[in-house]
Short mmCIF file of C-alpha atoms in Angstrom, two decimals:
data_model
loop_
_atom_site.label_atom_id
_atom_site.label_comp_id
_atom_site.label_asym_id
_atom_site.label_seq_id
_atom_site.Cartn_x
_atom_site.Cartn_y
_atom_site.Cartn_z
CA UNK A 1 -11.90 42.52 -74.23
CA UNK A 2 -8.50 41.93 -74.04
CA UNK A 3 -6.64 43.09 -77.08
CA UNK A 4 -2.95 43.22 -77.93
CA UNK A 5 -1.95 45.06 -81.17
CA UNK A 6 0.92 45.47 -82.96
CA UNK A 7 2.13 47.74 -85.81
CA UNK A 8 3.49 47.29 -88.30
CA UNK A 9 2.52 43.79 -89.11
CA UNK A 10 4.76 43.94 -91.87
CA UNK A 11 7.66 45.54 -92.36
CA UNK A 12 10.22 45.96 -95.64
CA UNK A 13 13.52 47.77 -94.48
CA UNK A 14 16.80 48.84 -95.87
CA UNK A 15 20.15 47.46 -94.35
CA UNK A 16 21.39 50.24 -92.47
CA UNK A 17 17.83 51.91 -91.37
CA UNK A 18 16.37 52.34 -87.85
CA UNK A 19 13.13 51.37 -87.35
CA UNK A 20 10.71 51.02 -84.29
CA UNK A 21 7.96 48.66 -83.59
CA UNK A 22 4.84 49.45 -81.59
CA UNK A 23 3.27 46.73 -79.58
CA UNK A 24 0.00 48.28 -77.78
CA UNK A 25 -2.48 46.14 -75.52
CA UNK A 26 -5.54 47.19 -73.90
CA UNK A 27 -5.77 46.86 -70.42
CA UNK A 28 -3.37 47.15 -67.24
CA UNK A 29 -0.31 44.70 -67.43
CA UNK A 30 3.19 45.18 -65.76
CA UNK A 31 5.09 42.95 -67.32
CA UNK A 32 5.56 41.80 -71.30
CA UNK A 33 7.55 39.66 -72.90
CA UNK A 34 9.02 39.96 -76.76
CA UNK A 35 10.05 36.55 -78.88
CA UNK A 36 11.41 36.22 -82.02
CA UNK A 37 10.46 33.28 -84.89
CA UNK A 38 12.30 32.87 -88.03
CA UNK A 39 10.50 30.83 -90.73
CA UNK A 40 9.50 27.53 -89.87
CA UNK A 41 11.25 27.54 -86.35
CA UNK A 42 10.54 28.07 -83.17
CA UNK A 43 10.13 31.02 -80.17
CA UNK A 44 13.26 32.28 -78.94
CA UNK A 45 13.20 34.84 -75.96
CA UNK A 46 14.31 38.71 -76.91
CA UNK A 47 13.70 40.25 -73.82
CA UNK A 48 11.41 40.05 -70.48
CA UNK A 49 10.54 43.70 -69.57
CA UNK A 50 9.03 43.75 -66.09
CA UNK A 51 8.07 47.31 -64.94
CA UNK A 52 7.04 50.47 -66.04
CA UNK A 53 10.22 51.64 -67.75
CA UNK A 54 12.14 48.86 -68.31
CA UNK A 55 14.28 49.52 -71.30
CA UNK A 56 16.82 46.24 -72.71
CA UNK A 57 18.75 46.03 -75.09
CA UNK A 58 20.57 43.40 -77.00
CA UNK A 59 22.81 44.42 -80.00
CA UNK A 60 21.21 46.05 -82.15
CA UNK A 61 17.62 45.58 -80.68
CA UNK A 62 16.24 47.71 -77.76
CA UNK A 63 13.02 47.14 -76.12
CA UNK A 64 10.58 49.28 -73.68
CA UNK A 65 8.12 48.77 -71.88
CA UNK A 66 5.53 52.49 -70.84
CA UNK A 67 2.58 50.55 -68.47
CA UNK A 68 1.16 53.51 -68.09
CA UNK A 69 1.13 54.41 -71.95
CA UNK A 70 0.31 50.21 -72.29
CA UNK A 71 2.85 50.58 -74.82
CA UNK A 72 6.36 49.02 -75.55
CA UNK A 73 8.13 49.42 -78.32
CA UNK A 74 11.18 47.17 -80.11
CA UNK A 75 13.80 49.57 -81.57
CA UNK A 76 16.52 48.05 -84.24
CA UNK A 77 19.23 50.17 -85.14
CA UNK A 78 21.33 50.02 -88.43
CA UNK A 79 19.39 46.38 -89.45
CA UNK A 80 21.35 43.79 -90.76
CA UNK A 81 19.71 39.95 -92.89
CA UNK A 82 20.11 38.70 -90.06
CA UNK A 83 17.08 40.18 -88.08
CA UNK A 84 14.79 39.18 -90.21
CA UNK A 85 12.31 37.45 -88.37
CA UNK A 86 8.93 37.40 -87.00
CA UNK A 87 8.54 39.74 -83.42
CA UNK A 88 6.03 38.79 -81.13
CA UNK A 89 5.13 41.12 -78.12
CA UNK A 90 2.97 39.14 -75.25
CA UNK A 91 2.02 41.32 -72.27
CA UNK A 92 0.49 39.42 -69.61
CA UNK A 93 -2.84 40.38 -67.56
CA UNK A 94 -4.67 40.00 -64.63
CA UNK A 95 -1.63 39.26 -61.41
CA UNK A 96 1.09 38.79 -64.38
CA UNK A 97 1.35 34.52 -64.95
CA UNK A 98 2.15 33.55 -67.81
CA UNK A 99 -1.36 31.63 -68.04
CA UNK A 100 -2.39 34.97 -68.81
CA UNK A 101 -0.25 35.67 -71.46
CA UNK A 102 -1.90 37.31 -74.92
CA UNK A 103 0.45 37.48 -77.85
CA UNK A 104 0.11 39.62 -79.95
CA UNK A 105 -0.25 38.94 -84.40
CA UNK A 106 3.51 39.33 -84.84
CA UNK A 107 5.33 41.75 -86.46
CA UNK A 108 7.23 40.05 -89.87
CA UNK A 109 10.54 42.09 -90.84
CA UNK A 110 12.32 41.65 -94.05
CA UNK A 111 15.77 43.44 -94.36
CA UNK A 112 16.84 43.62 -97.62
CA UNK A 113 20.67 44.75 -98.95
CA UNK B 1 21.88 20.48 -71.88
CA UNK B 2 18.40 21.24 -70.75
CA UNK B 3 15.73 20.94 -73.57
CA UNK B 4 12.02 20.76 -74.31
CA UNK B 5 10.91 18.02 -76.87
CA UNK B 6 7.82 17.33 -78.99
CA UNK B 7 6.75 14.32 -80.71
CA UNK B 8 5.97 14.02 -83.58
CA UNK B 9 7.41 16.80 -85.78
CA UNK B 10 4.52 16.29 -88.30
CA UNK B 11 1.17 13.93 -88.17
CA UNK B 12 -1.82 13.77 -90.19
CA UNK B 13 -4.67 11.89 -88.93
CA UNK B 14 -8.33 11.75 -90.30
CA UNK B 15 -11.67 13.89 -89.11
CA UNK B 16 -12.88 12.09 -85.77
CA UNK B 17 -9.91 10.69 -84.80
CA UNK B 18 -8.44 10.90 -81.14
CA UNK B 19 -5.00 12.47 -81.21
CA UNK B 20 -1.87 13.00 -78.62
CA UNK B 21 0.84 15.24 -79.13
CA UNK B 22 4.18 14.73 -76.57
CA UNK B 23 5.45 17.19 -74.89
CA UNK B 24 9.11 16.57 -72.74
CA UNK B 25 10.77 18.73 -70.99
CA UNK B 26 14.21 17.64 -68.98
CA UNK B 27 14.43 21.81 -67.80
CA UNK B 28 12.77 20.43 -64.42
CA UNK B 29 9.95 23.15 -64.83
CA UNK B 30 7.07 23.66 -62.82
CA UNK B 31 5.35 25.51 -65.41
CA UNK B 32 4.00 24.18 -68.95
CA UNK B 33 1.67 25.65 -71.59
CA UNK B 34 0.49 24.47 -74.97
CA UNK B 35 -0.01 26.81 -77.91
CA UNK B 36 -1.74 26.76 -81.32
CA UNK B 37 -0.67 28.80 -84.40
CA UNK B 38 -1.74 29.91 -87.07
CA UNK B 39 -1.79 32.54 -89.65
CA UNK B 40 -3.62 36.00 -88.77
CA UNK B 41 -3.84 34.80 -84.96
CA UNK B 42 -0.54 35.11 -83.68
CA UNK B 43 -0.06 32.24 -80.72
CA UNK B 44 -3.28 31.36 -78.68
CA UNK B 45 -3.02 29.53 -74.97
CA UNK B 46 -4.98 26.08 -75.40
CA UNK B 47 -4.18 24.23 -71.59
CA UNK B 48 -1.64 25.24 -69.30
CA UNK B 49 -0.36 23.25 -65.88
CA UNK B 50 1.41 25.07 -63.05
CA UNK B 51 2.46 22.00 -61.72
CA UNK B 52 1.58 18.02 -61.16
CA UNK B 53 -1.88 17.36 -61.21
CA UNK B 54 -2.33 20.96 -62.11
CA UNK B 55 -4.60 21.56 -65.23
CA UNK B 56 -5.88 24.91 -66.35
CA UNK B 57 -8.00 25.86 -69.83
CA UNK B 58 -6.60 28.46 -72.11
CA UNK B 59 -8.48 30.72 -74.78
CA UNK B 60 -8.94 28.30 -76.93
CA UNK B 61 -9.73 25.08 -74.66
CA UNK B 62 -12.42 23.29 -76.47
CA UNK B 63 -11.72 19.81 -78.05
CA UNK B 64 -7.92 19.34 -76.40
CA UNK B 65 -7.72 18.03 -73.27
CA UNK B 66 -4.30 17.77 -70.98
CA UNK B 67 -2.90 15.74 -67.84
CA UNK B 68 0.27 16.14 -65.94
CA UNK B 69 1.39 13.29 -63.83
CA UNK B 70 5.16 14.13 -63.51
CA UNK B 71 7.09 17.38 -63.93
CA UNK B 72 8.51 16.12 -67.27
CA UNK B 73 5.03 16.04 -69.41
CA UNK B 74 2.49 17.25 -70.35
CA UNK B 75 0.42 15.29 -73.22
CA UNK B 76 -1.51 17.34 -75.58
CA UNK B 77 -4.77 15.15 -76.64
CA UNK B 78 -7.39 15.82 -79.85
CA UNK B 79 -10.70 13.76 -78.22
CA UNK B 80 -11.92 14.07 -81.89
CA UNK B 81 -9.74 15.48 -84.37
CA UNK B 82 -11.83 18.53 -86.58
CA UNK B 83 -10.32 20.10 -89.32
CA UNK B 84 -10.14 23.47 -87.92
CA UNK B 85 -7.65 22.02 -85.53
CA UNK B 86 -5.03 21.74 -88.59
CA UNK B 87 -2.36 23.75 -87.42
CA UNK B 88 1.26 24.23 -86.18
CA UNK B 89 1.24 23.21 -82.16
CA UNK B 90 3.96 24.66 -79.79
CA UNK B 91 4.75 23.47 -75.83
CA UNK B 92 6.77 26.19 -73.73
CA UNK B 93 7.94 25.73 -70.16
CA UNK B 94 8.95 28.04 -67.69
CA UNK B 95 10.86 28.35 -64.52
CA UNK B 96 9.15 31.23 -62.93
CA UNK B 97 5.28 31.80 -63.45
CA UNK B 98 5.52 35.66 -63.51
CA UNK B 99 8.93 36.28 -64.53
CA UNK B 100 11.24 34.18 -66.58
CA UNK B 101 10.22 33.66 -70.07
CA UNK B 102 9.04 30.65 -71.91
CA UNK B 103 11.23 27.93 -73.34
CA UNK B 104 9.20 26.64 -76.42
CA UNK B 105 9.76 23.70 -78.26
CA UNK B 106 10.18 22.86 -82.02
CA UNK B 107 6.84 22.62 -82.59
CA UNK B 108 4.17 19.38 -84.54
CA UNK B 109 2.47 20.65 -87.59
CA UNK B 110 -0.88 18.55 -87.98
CA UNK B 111 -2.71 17.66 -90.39
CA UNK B 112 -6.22 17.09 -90.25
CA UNK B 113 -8.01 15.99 -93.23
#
């Protein structure tokens, strides 16, 4: 069965604080994909990660991607209001289209002052 | 500039109703994909079309049906709307199958009662 998992599903955070978010999935993919929602909106693209150690980064997020580990990871650094949001990660199986995308239950970050 | 449109924003219709959602895209996309969400289950694939003429079921298939007939659209249709199909519906395009990530749209919260 084809599972994608993240961790934490929620997550309360200090202005200021690093924190990392785990997005694991159970069976070989190469690439993944992570999204961010605020409330009531849409998907917006973070970051397409499309081999085994991919890192990005944009401002103050970083993402990885460990295919061997079927891991990635979404790192924030010093978190502002701002990036409060939803995170999705969606790895995709079996050849890699995007008809085989799973996403995963999302991740929902508060950053409080 | 390029966008992805879906009609309406919010509709509620009555238990054994037919429905169709519209989905426009003007991104000239090859690739377009209909989600469902809702709470606890993250996003989950309904149809998907790689191209005109091109139909393909998702996870979560049963009841919707889809047709593509230009680039453009790609009509989302409840044969007979249930209540478990209450629920926020997104449509996403892409340029490249495998590696560019999804445009989504703004998304049509129905209502069925």
């Amino acid at each position: 069965e084809l599972k994608v998992e993240q961790n934490p599903l929620f997550l309360s955070m200090q202005e200021g604080k690093n924190y990392t978010i785990y997005c694991n999935y159970s069976t070989t993919s190469d690439r993944l994909y992570w999204y961010r929602q605020d409330p009531g909106k849409s998907l917006e693209s973070l970051f397409v990660l499309l081999s085994n150690g991919a890192v990005k980064q944009e401002g103050r997020l970083m993402a990885s991607l460990d295919t061997k580990a079927r891991l990635s990871t979404l790192h924030i650094t010093a978190a502002v209001h701002d990036l409060s949001a939803t995170y999705f990660c969606a790895p995709s199986f079996y050849g890699g289209s995007q008809g085989n995308l799973i996403f995963g239950k999302g991740t929902k970050l508060s950053v409080k002052p | 500039d390029a966008e992805i449109t879906q009609s309406p924003r919010h509709k509620i219709t009555e238990t054994g109703r037919q429905v169709t959602l519209a989905c426009h895209q003007t991104w000239n996309h090859n690739n377009m994909f209909w989600y469902r969400q809702d709470l606890g289950h993250g996003l989950r694939l309904i149809h998907y079309s790689y191209g005109v003429h091109d139909t393909n079921k998702g996870e979560v298939s049963d009841g919707y049906s889809v047709s593509r007939s230009n680039t453009e659209d790609l009509p989302l249709t409840l044969e007979s709307a249930a209540s478990s199909q209450t629920s926020v519906y997104f449509c996403a395009s892409s340029r490249d199958r495998y590696n560019s990530p999804l445009h989504f749209g703004n998304g049509t919260r129905l209502t069925v009662t």
